[in-house]
Amino acid sequence: MQTKLDPSGAGVRGRLAVATEVSDALAAGRPVVALESTLISHGLPYPQNVEVAQAAEAAVRESGAVPATVAIRQGRILVGLSEEQLTTLATVGGVMKASRPSLSLALAGDGWAATTVSATMIAAAAAGIRVFATGGIGGVHRGATGPHGTFDVSSDLEELARTPVAVICAGPKAILDVPATLEYLETRGVPVVAIGTDQIPGFWSRESGLAAPATVPDVAAAARLVATHTELGLGSGILFCVPVPEADAYPLADARAAVERAILDADAAGIQGPALTPWLLARIAEITAGASVRANVALIVNNARVAGQIAATLAAR
Ligand code: PSU
Ligand code: MN
């Protein structure tokens, strides 16, 4: 299904096994969009996780680009999954969550691992894919700062600072300390740009109450910005934030209440580390009786569509 990109290569490139459709598109300069897989294995319940994985790929195709969902199996980073592999990843037990700090562990292992934003960016950059869609990026967790802070900051943020890939999301996940997350990205030199809105989108909600550091009116302007950012060779990624479609958005006040409650529950249950984000997302799905999942699915598919449009615009330049 996938073939080694660089059979004699060292580094991350030597680990890549790329689907034929994806390597053909890359070789011909046609648009490709990377998609991550942790939202499939750890972020959403079955069967919505399979549905969203397929719908996100379809949305990328409708925009005229080729989807490349990234995951790890048997020591290889798969770039572009078959439908069967996608279903396996969504249903099999014991899938590891691979970020930059756990990438070597995942590759040294034998089984499946899903890639987070950080690990997917690493794979995308190594494969030559410039545009990547996720749901919401990780960031500074609530309670991370202050005298007794946990210091829990997602490796997504450092990756955005050091890996030149354009990431399309619906804002930092609303479970996070979003103001601190934006400060961190600014310090580390990552442009954060909202498309078509003055606010940072609130992940499940269209609003967050926070002004976006920068705004572009549309996808064409976003693509121009990616081109300029890439040309400068700063080495960093660029983050675009797109609001969840109106029809499936979850009201901001209700989302805030659900997040507060879920965070108290997580504290009481002693959840921490890489388990925290999946635990909170699952708890909020319970508290909102599935409304958060509906919004999450809609925003992922929408981000994939926008990423496809940006990739197609870039490829046409
Ligand atoms: N977007 C979603 N659901 C998710 C994620 C993103 O809609 O589950 C995943 C991404 O893979 C992201 C990860 O990198 O959550 C963040 O995890 P952490 O906070 O442990 O870094
Ligand atoms: Mn963490």
CSV table of C-alpha atoms and ligand atoms in Angstrom, one decimal:
chain,number,residue,atom,x,y,z
A,1,MET,CA,0.0,0.0,0.0
A,2,GLN,CA,2.7,2.5,1.1
A,3,THR,CA,6.3,2.4,-0.2
A,4,LYS,CA,9.4,3.8,1.4
A,5,LEU,CA,10.0,7.3,0.4
A,6,ASP,CA,13.7,7.2,0.7
A,7,PRO,CA,14.9,3.6,1.0
A,8,SER,CA,18.5,4.4,1.9
A,9,GLY,CA,17.7,7.6,3.8
A,10,ALA,CA,18.4,8.3,7.4
A,11,GLY,CA,16.5,10.6,9.7
A,12,VAL,CA,12.7,10.9,9.7
A,13,ARG,CA,12.6,10.6,5.9
A,14,GLY,CA,14.1,7.1,6.1
A,15,ARG,CA,11.1,6.1,8.2
A,16,LEU,CA,8.4,7.4,5.9
A,17,ALA,CA,6.2,4.9,4.0
A,18,VAL,CA,4.1,7.0,1.6
A,19,ALA,CA,0.9,6.0,-0.2
A,20,THR,CA,1.4,5.9,-4.0
A,21,GLU,CA,-1.3,8.6,-4.6
A,22,VAL,CA,0.5,10.9,-2.1
A,23,SER,CA,4.0,10.4,-3.5
A,24,ASP,CA,2.7,10.8,-7.1
A,25,ALA,CA,1.0,14.1,-6.1
A,26,LEU,CA,4.1,15.4,-4.3
A,27,ALA,CA,6.4,14.5,-7.2
A,28,ALA,CA,4.1,16.3,-9.6
A,29,GLY,CA,3.7,19.4,-7.4
A,30,ARG,CA,0.0,18.7,-6.9
A,31,PRO,CA,-1.6,19.9,-3.6
A,32,VAL,CA,-1.5,17.5,-0.6
A,33,VAL,CA,-2.9,18.0,2.9
A,34,ALA,CA,-1.6,16.1,5.9
A,35,LEU,CA,-4.2,15.0,8.5
A,36,GLU,CA,-3.4,13.8,12.0
A,37,SER,CA,-4.7,10.6,13.6
A,38,THR,CA,-4.8,11.2,17.4
A,39,LEU,CA,-8.2,12.9,17.0
A,40,ILE,CA,-9.3,9.6,15.5
A,41,SER,CA,-7.8,7.2,18.1
A,42,HIS,CA,-8.0,9.4,21.3
A,43,GLY,CA,-10.1,12.5,20.5
A,44,LEU,CA,-13.5,11.1,19.4
A,45,PRO,CA,-15.7,8.1,20.2
A,46,TYR,CA,-16.4,5.3,17.8
A,47,PRO,CA,-18.2,5.5,15.3
A,48,GLN,CA,-17.8,9.3,14.9
A,49,ASN,CA,-14.1,8.9,14.7
A,50,VAL,CA,-14.2,6.7,11.6
A,51,GLU,CA,-16.8,8.9,10.1
A,52,VAL,CA,-14.8,12.1,10.7
A,53,ALA,CA,-11.6,10.4,9.3
A,54,GLN,CA,-13.4,9.6,6.1
A,55,ALA,CA,-15.2,12.9,5.9
A,56,ALA,CA,-12.1,14.9,6.4
A,57,GLU,CA,-10.3,13.0,3.6
A,58,ALA,CA,-13.4,13.6,1.3
A,59,ALA,CA,-13.4,17.3,2.2
A,60,VAL,CA,-9.7,17.6,1.2
A,61,ARG,CA,-10.5,15.9,-2.1
A,62,GLU,CA,-13.5,18.2,-2.8
A,63,SER,CA,-11.1,21.1,-2.5
A,64,GLY,CA,-8.9,19.6,-5.2
A,65,ALA,CA,-6.1,18.2,-3.0
A,66,VAL,CA,-4.9,14.7,-2.0
A,67,PRO,CA,-5.4,13.7,1.7
A,68,ALA,CA,-2.5,12.1,3.6
A,69,THR,CA,-3.6,10.9,7.0
A,70,VAL,CA,-0.5,10.1,9.1
A,71,ALA,CA,-0.1,7.3,11.6
A,72,ILE,CA,2.6,4.9,12.8
A,73,ARG,CA,2.8,1.1,12.4
A,74,GLN,CA,5.6,-1.4,12.8
A,75,GLY,CA,8.4,1.2,12.9
A,76,ARG,CA,7.2,3.2,9.9
A,77,ILE,CA,5.4,6.5,9.6
A,78,LEU,CA,2.6,5.9,7.2
A,79,VAL,CA,1.7,9.0,5.1
A,80,GLY,CA,-1.6,8.3,3.5
A,81,LEU,CA,-3.7,5.4,4.9
A,82,SER,CA,-5.9,3.0,3.1
A,83,GLU,CA,-9.6,2.9,4.1
A,84,GLU,CA,-8.9,-0.4,5.9
A,85,GLN,CA,-6.0,1.0,7.8
A,86,LEU,CA,-8.1,4.1,8.8
A,87,THR,CA,-10.8,1.8,10.2
A,88,THR,CA,-8.3,-0.4,12.0
A,89,LEU,CA,-6.7,2.7,13.7
A,90,ALA,CA,-10.2,3.9,14.8
A,91,THR,CA,-11.2,0.6,16.3
A,92,VAL,CA,-8.2,-1.4,17.5
A,93,GLY,CA,-7.2,-1.2,21.2
A,94,GLY,CA,-3.9,0.0,22.6
A,95,VAL,CA,-3.0,2.7,20.0
A,96,MET,CA,-0.2,4.8,21.3
A,97,LYS,CA,-0.4,8.6,21.2
A,98,ALA,CA,2.8,9.8,19.5
A,99,SER,CA,4.1,13.4,19.9
A,100,ARG,CA,7.7,14.6,19.4
A,101,PRO,CA,8.8,13.3,22.8
A,102,SER,CA,7.2,9.9,22.2
A,103,LEU,CA,8.0,9.5,18.5
A,104,SER,CA,11.0,7.3,18.9
A,105,LEU,CA,9.2,5.1,21.4
A,106,ALA,CA,6.3,4.7,19.0
A,107,LEU,CA,8.7,3.9,16.1
A,108,ALA,CA,10.7,1.4,18.2
A,109,GLY,CA,7.4,-0.4,19.1
A,110,ASP,CA,5.6,-2.9,16.9
A,111,GLY,CA,2.0,-1.8,17.0
A,112,TRP,CA,-0.1,1.2,16.0
A,113,ALA,CA,0.5,4.7,17.1
A,114,ALA,CA,-1.5,7.8,16.2
A,115,THR,CA,0.3,11.1,15.6
A,116,THR,CA,-0.6,14.3,17.4
A,117,VAL,CA,-0.1,17.7,15.8
A,118,SER,CA,3.6,17.8,16.7
A,119,ALA,CA,4.4,14.3,15.3
A,120,THR,CA,2.2,14.9,12.2
A,121,MET,CA,4.1,18.2,11.5
A,122,ILE,CA,7.4,16.3,11.7
A,123,ALA,CA,6.2,13.7,9.2
A,124,ALA,CA,4.6,16.3,6.9
A,125,ALA,CA,7.8,18.4,6.8
A,126,ALA,CA,9.9,15.3,6.1
A,127,ALA,CA,7.6,14.2,3.3
A,128,GLY,CA,7.4,17.7,1.7
A,129,ILE,CA,3.8,18.4,2.7
A,130,ARG,CA,3.3,22.1,3.5
A,131,VAL,CA,-0.3,22.2,4.7
A,132,PHE,CA,-1.9,20.2,7.5
A,133,ALA,CA,-5.4,20.2,9.1
A,134,THR,CA,-6.3,19.2,12.6
A,135,GLY,CA,-9.2,20.0,15.0
A,136,GLY,CA,-7.8,22.2,17.7
A,137,ILE,CA,-4.1,22.5,18.6
A,138,GLY,CA,-2.8,21.6,22.0
A,139,GLY,CA,-1.4,24.4,24.2
A,140,VAL,CA,-0.9,25.7,27.7
A,141,HIS,CA,-3.2,23.7,30.0
A,142,ARG,CA,-5.2,25.6,32.6
A,143,GLY,CA,-3.3,25.5,35.9
A,144,ALA,CA,0.0,25.1,34.0
A,145,THR,CA,1.3,28.5,35.2
A,146,GLY,CA,1.6,30.1,38.6
A,147,PRO,CA,3.5,29.1,41.8
A,148,HIS,CA,2.0,25.6,41.9
A,149,GLY,CA,1.5,25.3,38.2
A,150,THR,CA,1.8,21.9,36.5
A,151,PHE,CA,3.9,23.2,33.6
A,152,ASP,CA,1.8,21.1,31.2
A,153,VAL,CA,2.3,22.7,27.8
A,154,SER,CA,1.6,20.7,24.7
A,155,SER,CA,4.6,19.9,22.5
A,156,ASP,CA,2.4,21.2,19.6
A,157,LEU,CA,3.5,24.7,20.5
A,158,GLU,CA,7.3,24.0,20.3
A,159,GLU,CA,6.7,22.1,17.0
A,160,LEU,CA,4.9,25.1,15.5
A,161,ALA,CA,8.0,27.2,16.5
A,162,ARG,CA,10.5,24.9,14.8
A,163,THR,CA,8.8,23.1,11.8
A,164,PRO,CA,7.7,25.0,8.7
A,165,VAL,CA,4.2,23.6,8.1
A,166,ALA,CA,1.0,25.6,7.8
A,167,VAL,CA,-1.5,24.2,10.4
A,168,ILE,CA,-5.2,24.8,10.0
A,169,CYS,CA,-7.3,24.5,13.2
A,170,ALA,CA,-10.4,25.9,14.9
A,171,GLY,CA,-8.4,27.6,17.6
A,172,PRO,CA,-6.5,26.1,20.5
A,173,LYS,CA,-8.8,23.6,22.3
A,174,ALA,CA,-11.2,25.4,24.6
A,175,ILE,CA,-10.0,23.2,27.6
A,176,LEU,CA,-6.8,25.2,27.5
A,177,ASP,CA,-5.5,28.5,28.9
A,178,VAL,CA,-6.0,30.2,25.5
A,179,PRO,CA,-4.5,33.6,26.4
A,180,ALA,CA,-1.3,31.9,27.7
A,181,THR,CA,-1.2,29.7,24.6
A,182,LEU,CA,-1.3,32.8,22.4
A,183,GLU,CA,1.4,34.5,24.4
A,184,TYR,CA,3.6,31.4,24.1
A,185,LEU,CA,3.1,31.2,20.3
A,186,GLU,CA,4.0,34.9,20.0
A,187,THR,CA,7.2,34.5,22.0
A,188,ARG,CA,8.2,31.5,19.9
A,189,GLY,CA,7.6,33.4,16.7
A,190,VAL,CA,4.6,31.6,15.4
A,191,PRO,CA,2.1,33.8,13.4
A,192,VAL,CA,-1.5,33.1,14.6
A,193,VAL,CA,-4.0,34.2,11.9
A,194,ALA,CA,-7.7,34.0,12.0
A,195,ILE,CA,-9.5,33.6,8.7
A,196,GLY,CA,-12.6,35.7,8.1
A,197,THR,CA,-13.0,36.8,11.8
A,198,ASP,CA,-11.4,39.2,14.2
A,199,GLN,CA,-11.6,36.7,17.1
A,200,ILE,CA,-9.7,33.6,17.9
A,201,PRO,CA,-12.3,30.9,17.2
A,202,GLY,CA,-13.3,29.1,20.4
A,203,PHE,CA,-12.9,25.5,19.0
A,204,TRP,CA,-16.5,24.1,19.6
A,205,SER,CA,-17.8,27.7,19.6
A,206,ARG,CA,-17.3,30.3,16.9
A,207,GLU,CA,-16.2,32.9,19.4
A,208,SER,CA,-13.7,32.9,22.3
A,209,GLY,CA,-14.0,36.5,23.4
A,210,LEU,CA,-10.3,36.9,22.6
A,211,ALA,CA,-9.0,39.1,19.8
A,212,ALA,CA,-7.1,37.3,17.1
A,213,PRO,CA,-3.4,38.5,16.8
A,214,ALA,CA,-3.9,38.8,13.1
A,215,THR,CA,-6.7,38.3,10.6
A,216,VAL,CA,-6.9,37.6,6.8
A,217,PRO,CA,-10.2,37.9,5.0
A,218,ASP,CA,-10.1,34.7,3.0
A,219,VAL,CA,-8.3,31.6,1.8
A,220,ALA,CA,-6.5,33.4,-1.0
A,221,ALA,CA,-5.0,35.8,1.4
A,222,ALA,CA,-4.1,32.9,3.7
A,223,ALA,CA,-2.3,31.2,0.9
A,224,ARG,CA,-0.4,34.4,0.0
A,225,LEU,CA,0.7,34.6,3.6
A,226,VAL,CA,2.0,31.0,3.6
A,227,ALA,CA,4.0,31.7,0.5
A,228,THR,CA,5.6,34.8,2.1
A,229,HIS,CA,6.2,33.0,5.4
A,230,THR,CA,7.8,30.0,3.5
A,231,GLU,CA,9.9,32.3,1.3
A,232,LEU,CA,11.4,34.0,4.3
A,233,GLY,CA,12.8,30.7,5.6
A,234,LEU,CA,12.2,31.5,9.2
A,235,GLY,CA,11.9,27.9,10.0
A,236,SER,CA,8.6,28.2,11.9
A,237,GLY,CA,5.2,27.0,11.2
A,238,ILE,CA,2.1,29.3,10.8
A,239,LEU,CA,-1.2,28.7,12.5
A,240,PHE,CA,-4.5,29.5,10.9
A,241,CYS,CA,-7.7,29.5,12.9
A,242,VAL,CA,-11.1,28.9,11.2
A,243,PRO,CA,-14.4,29.1,13.2
A,244,VAL,CA,-16.6,25.9,13.4
A,245,PRO,CA,-19.6,26.1,10.9
A,246,GLU,CA,-22.6,27.9,12.5
A,247,ALA,CA,-25.0,24.9,12.2
A,248,ASP,CA,-22.9,22.7,14.5
A,249,ALA,CA,-21.4,25.2,16.8
A,250,TYR,CA,-21.8,24.8,20.5
A,251,PRO,CA,-22.7,28.0,22.5
A,252,LEU,CA,-19.7,29.6,24.2
A,253,ALA,CA,-21.4,30.0,27.6
A,254,ASP,CA,-22.4,26.3,27.7
A,255,ALA,CA,-18.9,25.3,26.5
A,256,ARG,CA,-17.3,27.3,29.3
A,257,ALA,CA,-19.5,25.7,31.9
A,258,ALA,CA,-18.8,22.2,30.6
A,259,VAL,CA,-15.0,22.9,30.5
A,260,GLU,CA,-15.0,24.2,34.1
A,261,ARG,CA,-16.8,21.1,35.3
A,262,ALA,CA,-14.7,18.7,33.3
A,263,ILE,CA,-11.5,20.2,34.7
A,264,LEU,CA,-12.7,19.9,38.3
A,265,ASP,CA,-13.6,16.2,37.6
A,266,ALA,CA,-10.1,15.6,36.0
A,267,ASP,CA,-8.4,17.2,39.1
A,268,ALA,CA,-10.5,15.0,41.4
A,269,ALA,CA,-9.7,11.9,39.3
A,270,GLY,CA,-5.9,12.8,39.3
A,271,ILE,CA,-5.7,12.8,35.5
A,272,GLN,CA,-2.5,14.3,34.1
A,273,GLY,CA,0.1,14.1,31.3
A,274,PRO,CA,-0.8,13.0,27.8
A,275,ALA,CA,-4.0,11.3,29.1
A,276,LEU,CA,-5.4,14.7,30.2
A,277,THR,CA,-6.6,16.0,26.8
A,278,PRO,CA,-8.4,12.8,25.7
A,279,TRP,CA,-9.9,12.5,29.2
A,280,LEU,CA,-11.3,16.0,29.1
A,281,LEU,CA,-12.7,15.7,25.6
A,282,ALA,CA,-14.5,12.5,26.6
A,283,ARG,CA,-15.8,14.0,29.8
A,284,ILE,CA,-17.1,17.1,27.9
A,285,ALA,CA,-18.8,14.8,25.4
A,286,GLU,CA,-20.7,13.2,28.3
A,287,ILE,CA,-21.5,16.6,30.0
A,288,THR,CA,-22.9,18.1,26.7
A,289,ALA,CA,-24.7,14.9,25.7
A,290,GLY,CA,-22.8,14.6,22.5
A,291,ALA,CA,-23.1,18.2,21.4
A,292,SER,CA,-19.4,18.8,21.7
A,293,VAL,CA,-18.7,15.8,19.5
A,294,ARG,CA,-21.0,17.1,16.8
A,295,ALA,CA,-19.2,20.4,16.9
A,296,ASN,CA,-15.8,18.7,16.9
A,297,VAL,CA,-16.7,16.6,13.9
A,298,ALA,CA,-18.0,19.6,12.0
A,299,LEU,CA,-14.9,21.7,12.7
A,300,ILE,CA,-12.5,19.0,11.7
A,301,VAL,CA,-14.2,18.5,8.4
A,302,ASN,CA,-14.4,22.2,7.8
A,303,ASN,CA,-10.7,22.7,8.6
A,304,ALA,CA,-9.8,19.9,6.2
A,305,ARG,CA,-11.8,21.6,3.4
A,306,VAL,CA,-10.1,25.0,4.1
A,307,ALA,CA,-6.7,23.3,4.2
A,308,GLY,CA,-7.4,21.7,0.9
A,309,GLN,CA,-8.3,25.1,-0.6
A,310,ILE,CA,-5.1,26.7,0.8
A,311,ALA,CA,-3.0,23.8,-0.6
A,312,ALA,CA,-4.7,24.0,-4.0
A,313,THR,CA,-4.2,27.8,-4.1
A,314,LEU,CA,-0.5,27.4,-3.2
A,315,ALA,CA,0.1,24.7,-5.8
A,316,ALA,CA,-1.5,26.9,-8.5
A,317,ARG,CA,1.0,29.8,-7.8
B,1,PSU,N1,-8.0,18.2,17.7
B,1,PSU,C1,-9.2,17.6,18.1
B,1,PSU,N2,-9.1,16.5,18.9
B,1,PSU,C2,-7.9,16.0,19.3
B,1,PSU,C3,-6.7,16.7,18.9
B,1,PSU,C4,-6.8,17.8,18.1
B,1,PSU,O1,-10.2,18.0,17.7
B,1,PSU,O2,-7.8,15.0,20.1
B,1,PSU,C5,-5.3,16.2,19.4
B,1,PSU,C6,-4.2,16.6,18.5
B,1,PSU,O3,-3.5,15.4,18.1
B,1,PSU,C7,-3.3,17.4,19.4
B,1,PSU,C8,-3.5,16.8,20.7
B,1,PSU,O4,-1.9,17.5,19.0
B,1,PSU,O5,-4.9,16.6,20.7
B,1,PSU,C9,-3.0,17.6,21.9
B,1,PSU,O6,-2.7,16.7,23.0
B,1,PSU,P1,-1.8,17.3,24.2
B,1,PSU,O7,-2.6,18.3,24.8
B,1,PSU,O8,-1.6,16.1,25.1
B,1,PSU,O9,-0.5,17.8,23.6
B,2,MN,MN,0.7,17.7,28.0
